[in-house]
Amino acid sequence: MTSTADKRAARTVKKPEIQQSEPTFVKVVIIGSGFSGLGMAAQLRRHGYNDFVVLEKADSLGGTWRENTYPGCACDVPSLMYSYSFETRGDWSKVWSSQPEIEGYLQDVADKRGVTQKIHFGQKVVSGYWSESESRWHLNTDSGREYIARYVVSGVGALHIPNYPTIPGVADFTGQSFHSAVWDHNVDLRGKRVAVIGTGASAIQFVPHVQKDAGTLTLFQRTPAWVLPRKNFAVPSPFRTLLNKIGLARILARWAVYWGAESLAFGLNGHSNLMRPIEKLAQWNIARSVDDPELREKLTPTYRIGCKRILGSNDYYPALNAQNTTVVDESIAKLTSDAVVTAEGTSYPVDVIIYATGFHVTDGFDQLALKGACGKDLPTHWHETGINTHLGITTAGFPNLFFLLGPNTGLGHNSVVFMIEQQIKYIMKAIEALDGVGAQRIEVRPSVQQEFNSAIQRRLSKGVWTNGGCTSWYLDSQGVNRTVWPGFTWQYWRATKDFRRSEYEIA
Ligand SMILES: Cc1cc2nc3c(=O)[nH]c(=O)nc-3n(C[C@H](O)[C@H](O)[C@H](O)COP(=O)(O)OP(=O)(O)OC[C@H]3O[C@@H](n4cnc5c(N)ncnc54)[C@H](O)[C@@H]3O)c2cc1C
């Protein structure tokens, strides 16, 4: 059987042989080849634009779905919806597809849409500046290449730079350790004493697999997650055939998933009492799987469901109920050469530590050191002024720069691919509008941006992420939510469906 790594190696496109000293001139540079960058590239082609490149720091495409290869890695929005609307598929093997299938899907879309050959792999954008005299961006990559472009579209993603906790003694630990997002498949967990630190979306997917292999599993939990019952199952063959053959069936099924997910937005945004029945269901999920009342209590969150990402699994709680698992909710004080030691002084000897401690959510942008017309680079500018954008797509001071899955366009309840697609359509309209009048420069008006930000922050202040009694990666260090879109996704569709020229300075 061919492994994911073999398939990836076979499809990996070599770095293009480009003359080192010559800059590459293109109309559009897209940064990143995940759902965002590939979707943008596909739509540029569809609209007849060929003068673009995709710069990707890694050696293969896929973003999130290239990086995360841990056992059990899968999407948590059904694949019928967690896929492009312009490239729907009826033959997903399961309702929630696994990582290799999603990575394969992205590869297929890129091949089919003629995007693969437009990707320059191994080109990490490390710096850049806006040239006012040329009305162009100059971008530099870590391999010494320069790209000069009229427009830059960032698809750098938010969830791919692993966040390692700062625990005293990390360097003293002599066993094996790795982060879930860079899973070390050479480490044999069979019979080992394994510690998992963290209980977020990745952990609940891989913990059941680790528990089966490990001699003992010690799970270090800071805050429990709400986990709803969820049985992933193979899509019955007749249904797959129907979805495959009849486009309308596929569209209807996709819409059913979409509206089912949308119904949650009401409870998340200001009507959190509506989430109580869902909490009851999650409590039942604990009760039916966990025998020990003390463990049940440890696993029951005290915050409102939805405040952190709502998770789903039928295997997670049984894995924690197993004989070889210990759940520790004391905070970790330090690591020694062979143990995790808690603040209460208990030492847990371990051979392997797996960090399931999430991602540097804003670091994708922090590393995007592009100097705008304002004279500052983006991270410095946003650190000084706060992260402000218009629609999560454009930001004042940075002409001709567009974001995909930018600030406040993430979701807690539906597929972000929907959001990405609205952004792509909006950017296409902006570029076409400029081309239509022979303009070369576009910058959002600061007043428009301010109005947008005030409005969404007002709405977010009523949302469960602010009022639900938890801290989460949705909030920045000041407690401001710079991550989530506060509302229904169709409201975002409505907000972005027209490109309003009056909101921009166009020259
Ligand atoms: C395990 C996991 C499961 C998820 N499941 C879901 C789900 O079910 N539903 C959902 O809606 N969302 C889910 N998400 C969120 C997921 O990140 C998004 O759905 C989506 O994949 C983001 O795509 P993207 O293209 O914007 O970013 P990414 O997939 O992160 O891709 C960004 C790309 O940009 C490249 N890049 C970054 N910086 C540079 C640079 N400076 N120069 C060149 N290249 C650069 C990266 O290498 C990467 O390839 C999940 C996330 C994880 C981690």
XYZ file of C-alpha atoms and ligand atoms in Angstrom:
560
model
C 0.000 0.000 0.000
C 1.304 3.483 -0.852
C 1.715 5.715 2.184
C 0.706 9.387 2.310
C 4.372 10.317 2.409
C 5.067 8.260 -0.752
C 2.122 9.799 -2.587
C 3.231 13.239 -1.474
C 6.812 12.596 -2.603
C 5.569 11.411 -6.003
C 3.497 14.543 -6.459
C 5.959 17.028 -4.990
C 6.954 19.525 -7.603
C 10.627 20.435 -7.721
C 11.625 24.037 -7.053
C 11.531 25.828 -10.384
C 14.896 26.606 -11.881
C 14.778 30.373 -11.724
C 17.708 32.674 -12.443
C 18.957 33.750 -9.032
C 19.562 37.412 -9.816
C 16.454 38.211 -11.888
C 13.327 39.289 -10.047
C 10.112 37.589 -11.135
C 7.410 40.031 -12.281
C 3.817 38.897 -11.909
C 0.461 40.507 -11.507
C -0.476 38.529 -8.390
C 1.585 36.725 -5.764
C -0.385 34.356 -3.563
C 1.384 33.300 -0.369
C 0.537 29.783 0.829
C -0.887 26.673 -0.774
C -3.556 25.563 1.672
C -7.308 25.818 1.102
C -6.911 29.600 0.852
C -4.047 29.939 -1.613
C -5.153 27.078 -3.848
C -8.720 28.367 -3.974
C -7.498 31.837 -4.960
C -5.227 30.402 -7.642
C -8.039 28.247 -9.053
C -10.357 31.246 -9.276
C -7.745 33.453 -10.907
C -7.383 30.818 -13.609
C -11.118 30.467 -13.942
C -11.358 34.227 -14.529
C -8.683 34.060 -17.212
C -5.771 35.387 -15.151
C -2.571 33.480 -15.714
C -0.040 36.009 -14.582
C 0.397 34.833 -10.993
C 2.479 32.560 -8.793
C 1.844 30.797 -5.508
C 4.766 30.968 -3.079
C 4.888 28.083 -0.624
C 7.536 27.681 2.027
C 7.204 23.903 2.213
C 7.999 21.335 -0.476
C 4.438 20.261 -1.059
C 0.987 21.813 -0.939
C -1.874 21.388 1.514
C -1.099 23.673 4.467
C -2.865 22.352 7.552
C -3.532 19.066 5.765
C 0.104 18.562 4.848
C 1.421 19.411 8.310
C -0.908 17.469 10.592
C -0.414 13.743 10.155
C -1.196 12.514 13.680
C -3.246 9.328 14.014
C -6.957 10.056 13.715
C -6.420 13.485 12.126
C -9.662 14.472 10.378
C -11.866 17.471 9.742
C -14.640 18.179 12.232
C -17.022 19.764 9.733
C -18.487 17.154 7.340
C -16.468 16.898 4.126
C -19.491 17.650 1.984
C -19.202 21.177 3.378
C -15.486 21.228 4.198
C -14.568 21.422 0.513
C -14.815 23.983 -2.280
C -18.250 24.771 -3.703
C -16.665 24.834 -7.167
C -15.163 21.378 -6.671
C -17.750 19.364 -4.751
C -17.239 15.663 -4.375
C -19.707 12.897 -3.696
C -17.285 10.081 -2.987
C -15.853 11.087 0.392
C -15.219 7.784 2.106
C -16.439 9.006 5.479
C -18.651 11.799 6.715
C -15.643 13.491 8.374
C -12.684 12.685 6.141
C -9.255 11.872 7.381
C -6.129 13.936 6.704
C -4.751 11.875 3.797
C -8.054 12.115 1.951
C -8.259 15.895 2.404
C -4.629 16.372 1.389
C -5.298 14.192 -1.677
C -8.376 16.269 -2.499
C -6.343 19.489 -2.428
C -3.682 17.896 -4.630
C -6.364 16.768 -7.085
C -8.002 20.200 -7.208
C -4.624 21.861 -7.795
C -3.781 19.420 -10.601
C -7.201 19.627 -12.223
C -7.346 23.423 -12.094
C -3.844 23.899 -13.481
C -2.550 25.386 -10.268
C 0.205 22.921 -9.322
C 2.590 24.223 -11.939
C 2.063 27.764 -10.664
C 3.403 26.913 -7.201
C 6.976 27.845 -6.367
C 7.843 25.483 -3.520
C 10.524 26.120 -0.924
C 9.937 29.889 -1.150
C 9.174 31.328 2.259
C 8.289 35.005 2.057
C 10.448 36.633 4.716
C 10.198 40.323 3.900
C 8.786 42.783 1.420
C 7.836 46.372 0.848
C 5.326 48.444 -1.051
C 6.903 50.714 -3.649
C 4.714 53.777 -3.980
C 6.482 54.982 -7.127
C 5.884 51.669 -8.912
C 2.559 50.789 -7.227
C 3.953 47.335 -6.713
C 4.972 44.957 -3.936
C 8.521 43.635 -3.753
C 8.716 40.322 -1.881
C 11.819 38.471 -0.776
C 11.995 34.796 0.009
C 14.376 32.869 2.228
C 16.071 31.386 -0.817
C 17.098 34.853 -2.002
C 14.449 35.259 -4.700
C 12.652 38.540 -5.350
C 9.099 38.697 -6.682
C 7.571 41.967 -7.860
C 3.789 41.980 -7.989
C 0.887 44.341 -8.444
C -1.188 42.448 -5.850
C -0.323 40.207 -2.912
C -2.886 37.765 -1.543
C -1.966 36.252 1.799
C -3.126 32.694 2.454
C -0.621 32.039 5.242
C -3.161 30.390 7.539
C -3.439 30.593 11.282
C -3.033 27.049 12.506
C 0.246 25.658 11.350
C 2.992 27.001 13.620
C 3.126 24.654 16.632
C 2.895 26.274 20.036
C 5.194 24.607 22.571
C 4.500 25.348 26.231
C 7.250 26.982 28.252
C 7.701 24.425 31.021
C 10.797 24.625 33.215
C 13.131 21.706 32.588
C 12.038 20.956 29.009
C 15.684 20.681 27.990
C 16.360 18.183 30.820
C 13.864 15.617 29.531
C 15.840 12.786 27.936
C 12.911 10.783 26.554
C 11.300 11.396 23.174
C 8.955 14.309 22.641
C 7.140 15.972 19.770
C 4.191 18.236 18.971
C 1.020 16.722 17.533
C 1.370 18.941 14.436
C 4.807 17.502 13.664
C 4.056 13.937 14.663
C 7.167 11.790 14.853
C 6.083 8.575 13.128
C 9.421 6.962 13.990
C 8.548 6.886 17.672
C 7.058 3.527 18.559
C 4.530 4.128 21.327
C 3.777 0.455 21.917
C 4.172 -0.443 25.564
C 5.631 2.974 26.438
C 4.668 5.358 29.235
C 3.210 8.226 27.234
C 2.250 11.692 28.466
C -0.085 13.879 26.442
C -0.154 17.556 27.389
C -3.310 19.301 26.235
C -6.921 18.389 25.555
C -7.909 20.408 22.496
C -9.207 19.478 19.061
C -6.119 17.501 18.007
C -5.782 15.617 21.321
C -9.306 14.300 21.283
C -8.638 12.831 17.836
C -5.328 11.093 18.581
C -5.701 10.165 22.285
C -7.868 7.084 21.539
C -5.151 5.789 19.179
C -2.332 6.472 21.644
C -4.238 4.865 24.512
C -4.567 1.625 22.531
C -0.825 1.465 21.781
C 0.728 2.856 24.931
C 1.585 0.878 28.053
C 0.241 3.772 30.096
C -1.217 7.107 29.071
C -1.094 10.132 31.369
C -3.197 12.977 30.055
C -2.407 16.416 31.463
C -5.516 18.566 31.246
C -5.624 22.288 31.977
C -9.249 22.823 30.929
C -11.612 20.063 29.815
C -13.272 20.314 26.402
C -16.963 19.872 25.711
C -17.179 16.749 23.560
C -20.423 15.766 21.841
C -21.213 12.204 20.773
C -20.067 11.612 17.206
C -19.760 8.402 15.251
C -17.813 8.814 12.065
C -19.001 6.278 9.540
C -18.429 5.204 5.982
C -20.905 6.854 3.639
C -23.155 4.010 2.364
C -22.288 3.070 -1.180
C -25.735 3.797 -2.752
C -25.685 7.267 -1.197
C -22.182 7.896 -2.526
C -23.277 6.799 -5.994
C -26.261 9.142 -5.801
C -24.066 12.064 -4.689
C -21.483 11.269 -7.315
C -23.870 11.001 -10.220
C -26.391 13.698 -9.424
C -25.029 17.180 -8.896
C -28.323 18.418 -7.450
C -28.219 15.704 -4.750
C -24.729 16.846 -3.832
C -25.826 20.465 -3.608
C -28.851 19.582 -1.464
C -26.738 17.430 0.877
C -24.200 20.239 1.160
C -26.936 22.715 1.977
C -28.366 20.404 4.636
C -24.956 20.281 6.332
C -24.544 24.042 5.939
C -27.872 24.987 7.529
C -27.471 22.387 10.280
C -24.166 24.009 11.254
C -25.545 27.545 10.852
C -28.243 26.872 13.425
C -25.525 26.946 16.098
C -24.566 30.535 15.303
C -27.629 31.867 17.107
C -26.579 30.300 20.400
C -22.953 31.315 20.005
C -23.772 34.947 19.331
C -25.714 36.375 22.216
C -28.246 33.638 23.000
C -26.026 31.299 24.950
C -28.937 29.854 26.960
C -29.877 28.073 23.761
C -26.657 26.090 24.154
C -27.837 24.412 27.381
C -29.516 21.413 25.685
C -26.279 20.839 23.778
C -24.383 20.890 27.075
C -26.806 18.261 28.385
C -25.982 16.059 25.418
C -22.252 16.463 26.101
C -22.808 15.655 29.789
C -24.646 12.506 28.748
C -21.651 11.635 26.546
C -19.420 11.750 29.644
C -21.877 9.876 31.839
C -22.347 7.011 29.408
C -18.588 6.460 28.942
C -16.901 7.253 32.240
C -17.494 5.055 35.300
C -15.637 6.963 37.999
C -17.623 9.957 39.366
C -14.413 11.773 40.251
C -13.121 11.436 36.703
C -16.505 12.522 35.328
C -16.286 15.671 37.372
C -12.738 16.363 36.151
C -13.919 16.009 32.576
C -16.980 18.246 32.926
C -16.264 21.826 31.840
C -17.493 24.722 33.951
C -17.750 27.155 31.046
C -20.547 27.506 28.506
C -20.334 25.159 25.543
C -19.084 26.967 22.436
C -16.685 29.222 24.378
C -13.962 26.893 23.135
C -14.336 24.883 19.935
C -17.080 22.251 20.290
C -15.610 18.820 19.682
C -17.151 15.483 18.756
C -16.010 11.935 19.476
C -17.349 8.569 20.573
C -13.846 7.282 21.393
C -12.300 9.986 23.543
C -14.088 9.368 26.840
C -13.830 5.556 26.593
C -10.053 6.033 26.111
C -9.917 8.112 29.296
C -12.009 5.510 31.098
C -9.527 2.766 30.180
C -7.410 1.022 32.825
C -4.099 2.299 31.455
C -5.133 5.999 31.421
C -4.692 8.589 34.152
C -6.119 12.088 33.775
C -4.187 14.721 35.721
C -5.702 18.159 36.125
C -2.996 19.652 38.334
C -0.822 22.205 36.608
C 2.605 21.128 35.444
C 5.511 22.590 37.429
C 8.478 21.131 35.559
C 9.975 18.304 33.581
C 12.861 16.216 34.839
C 14.984 13.813 32.810
C 12.276 11.165 32.918
C 9.116 12.622 34.456
C 6.442 15.278 34.453
C 6.147 16.885 37.886
C 3.003 18.741 38.931
C 2.666 21.842 41.104
C 1.560 19.588 43.968
C 4.836 17.706 43.702
C 3.580 14.468 42.176
C 6.011 12.948 39.708
C 4.723 11.014 36.686
C 7.536 8.986 35.063
C 7.194 8.940 31.254
C 9.132 7.762 28.182
C 7.420 9.960 25.584
C 5.751 13.383 25.769
C 3.290 14.499 23.082
C 2.484 18.188 23.104
C -1.087 18.866 22.044
C -0.784 22.516 22.878
C -2.141 24.122 19.748
C -0.761 26.755 17.457
C 0.620 30.274 17.414
C -2.573 31.684 16.044
C -1.385 35.136 15.048
C 2.170 34.165 14.127
C 1.262 33.534 10.508
C 0.774 37.312 10.289
C 3.597 38.048 12.724
C 5.933 36.477 10.241
C 4.500 38.398 7.327
C 6.998 41.258 7.580
C 5.662 43.335 4.703
C 6.324 47.068 4.926
C 3.314 49.005 3.774
C 2.711 52.513 2.500
C 2.445 53.553 6.163
C 6.195 52.884 6.511
C 5.756 50.105 9.060
C 5.782 46.382 8.596
C 2.508 44.585 9.194
C 3.333 42.921 12.553
C 4.713 46.181 14.000
C 1.780 48.165 12.654
C -0.746 45.736 14.126
C 1.078 45.529 17.441
C 0.872 49.318 17.691
C -2.653 49.864 16.433
C -4.327 46.527 17.176
C -5.386 44.172 14.421
C -7.886 46.095 12.337
C -9.146 45.209 8.908
C -12.088 45.752 6.635
C -14.027 42.489 6.320
C -10.861 40.624 7.378
C -9.650 41.168 3.811
C -7.922 44.559 3.539
C -6.143 46.851 5.973
C -5.409 50.581 5.774
C -1.768 51.461 5.154
C -1.181 48.342 3.045
C -2.402 48.965 -0.503
C -3.012 46.070 -2.880
C -2.663 43.518 -0.081
C -5.516 41.095 0.534
C -5.981 38.493 3.263
C -7.656 35.121 3.027
C -8.900 33.739 6.337
C -7.736 37.009 7.842
C -8.603 38.425 11.260
C -12.148 37.823 12.558
C -13.124 35.489 9.765
C -12.508 32.184 11.558
C -15.477 30.123 12.714
C -16.551 28.064 15.675
C -19.525 26.462 13.994
C -19.142 25.941 10.238
C -16.625 25.384 7.449
C -14.034 28.128 7.006
C -13.826 27.138 3.353
C -17.140 28.974 2.963
C -15.531 32.136 4.363
C -12.420 31.714 2.219
C -14.575 31.424 -0.903
C -16.452 34.646 -0.159
C -13.087 36.395 0.285
C -11.762 35.000 -2.988
C -14.856 36.242 -4.858
C -14.486 39.659 -3.250
C -10.793 39.919 -4.185
C -11.583 38.845 -7.763
C -14.190 41.603 -7.966
C -11.697 44.148 -6.585
C -9.011 43.194 -9.100
C -11.495 43.199 -11.965
C -12.859 46.573 -10.863
C -9.365 48.063 -10.910
C -8.568 46.487 -14.254
C -11.852 47.822 -15.597
C -10.788 51.422 -15.006
C -7.050 50.953 -15.539
C -6.303 51.676 -11.868
C -3.232 50.325 -10.114
C -3.649 51.064 -6.436
C -6.332 50.240 -3.918
C -6.425 51.020 -0.221
C -9.288 50.791 2.214
C -10.453 54.075 3.748
C -9.514 54.169 7.487
C -13.017 55.346 8.448
C -14.594 52.333 6.718
C -12.203 50.003 8.493
C -12.906 51.608 11.839
C -16.642 51.316 11.375
C -16.340 47.633 10.479
C -14.161 46.863 13.498
C -16.349 48.736 15.945
C -19.380 46.877 14.635
C -17.892 43.420 14.940
C -16.324 44.063 18.327
C -19.739 45.277 19.547
C -21.271 42.036 18.352
C -18.430 39.936 19.737
C -18.888 41.460 23.189
C -22.240 39.640 23.349
C -20.834 36.338 22.102
C -20.082 33.175 24.019
C -16.310 33.550 23.419
C -16.338 36.687 25.576
C -19.074 35.767 28.042
C -18.838 32.011 28.234
C -16.424 31.881 31.174
C -13.357 30.518 29.423
C -10.133 31.758 27.921
C -9.364 30.427 24.491
C -7.056 30.971 21.550
C -9.842 32.991 19.951
C -8.882 35.866 22.292
C -5.620 37.804 22.114
C -3.507 38.676 25.153
C -5.764 41.684 25.857
C -8.834 39.475 25.756
C -9.982 40.909 22.416
C -11.403 38.467 19.932
C -9.427 38.879 16.708
C -10.264 35.457 15.409
C -13.939 34.691 15.054
C -16.646 36.054 12.784
C -19.521 37.093 15.086
C -22.600 35.809 13.398
C -24.072 33.656 10.691
C -21.810 32.959 7.743
C -24.548 34.086 5.339
C -24.175 37.508 6.962
C -20.549 37.434 5.889
C -21.658 36.389 2.406
C -24.003 39.388 2.377
C -21.287 41.749 3.644
C -18.816 40.648 0.969
C -21.019 39.923 -2.030
C -20.570 43.403 -3.481
C -17.265 45.151 -3.851
C -18.062 48.772 -2.984
C -15.635 51.102 -4.672
C -16.634 53.948 -2.375
C -15.034 52.113 0.561
C -11.628 52.370 -1.056
C -9.176 54.948 -2.331
C -8.573 53.806 -5.883
C -5.935 55.363 -8.118
C -6.128 19.387 12.673
C -6.983 20.491 12.138
C -8.289 20.248 11.740
C -9.079 21.273 11.219
N -10.370 20.988 10.873
C -11.135 21.982 10.401
C -12.507 21.714 10.035
O -13.008 20.622 10.155
N -13.244 22.747 9.573
C -12.728 24.002 9.454
O -13.451 24.904 9.010
N -11.446 24.277 9.759
C -10.648 23.301 10.244
N -9.349 23.579 10.579
C -8.788 24.933 10.349
C -7.907 24.902 9.081
O -6.678 25.458 9.400
C -8.571 25.630 7.937
O -9.777 24.975 7.672
C -7.810 25.656 6.613
O -7.131 24.465 6.374
C -6.880 26.843 6.542
O -6.362 26.922 5.245
P -5.354 28.087 4.839
O -4.969 27.820 3.449
O -5.951 29.392 5.152
O -4.110 27.921 5.833
P -3.097 26.729 5.968
O -3.737 25.441 5.695
O -2.437 26.907 7.292
O -2.036 26.993 4.815
C -1.125 28.058 4.873
C 0.018 27.753 3.938
O 0.846 28.904 3.837
C 2.202 28.518 3.902
N 2.944 29.685 4.409
C 2.784 30.299 5.603
N 3.618 31.352 5.713
C 4.308 31.409 4.562
C 5.324 32.294 4.067
N 5.771 33.322 4.804
N 5.826 32.076 2.832
C 5.377 31.035 2.067
N 4.424 30.161 2.489
C 3.883 30.354 3.725
C 2.199 27.339 4.841
O 3.334 26.517 4.669
C 0.911 26.635 4.435
O 1.122 25.710 3.395
C -8.547 22.567 11.104
C -7.239 22.833 11.526
C -6.462 21.806 12.038
C -5.055 22.129 12.475
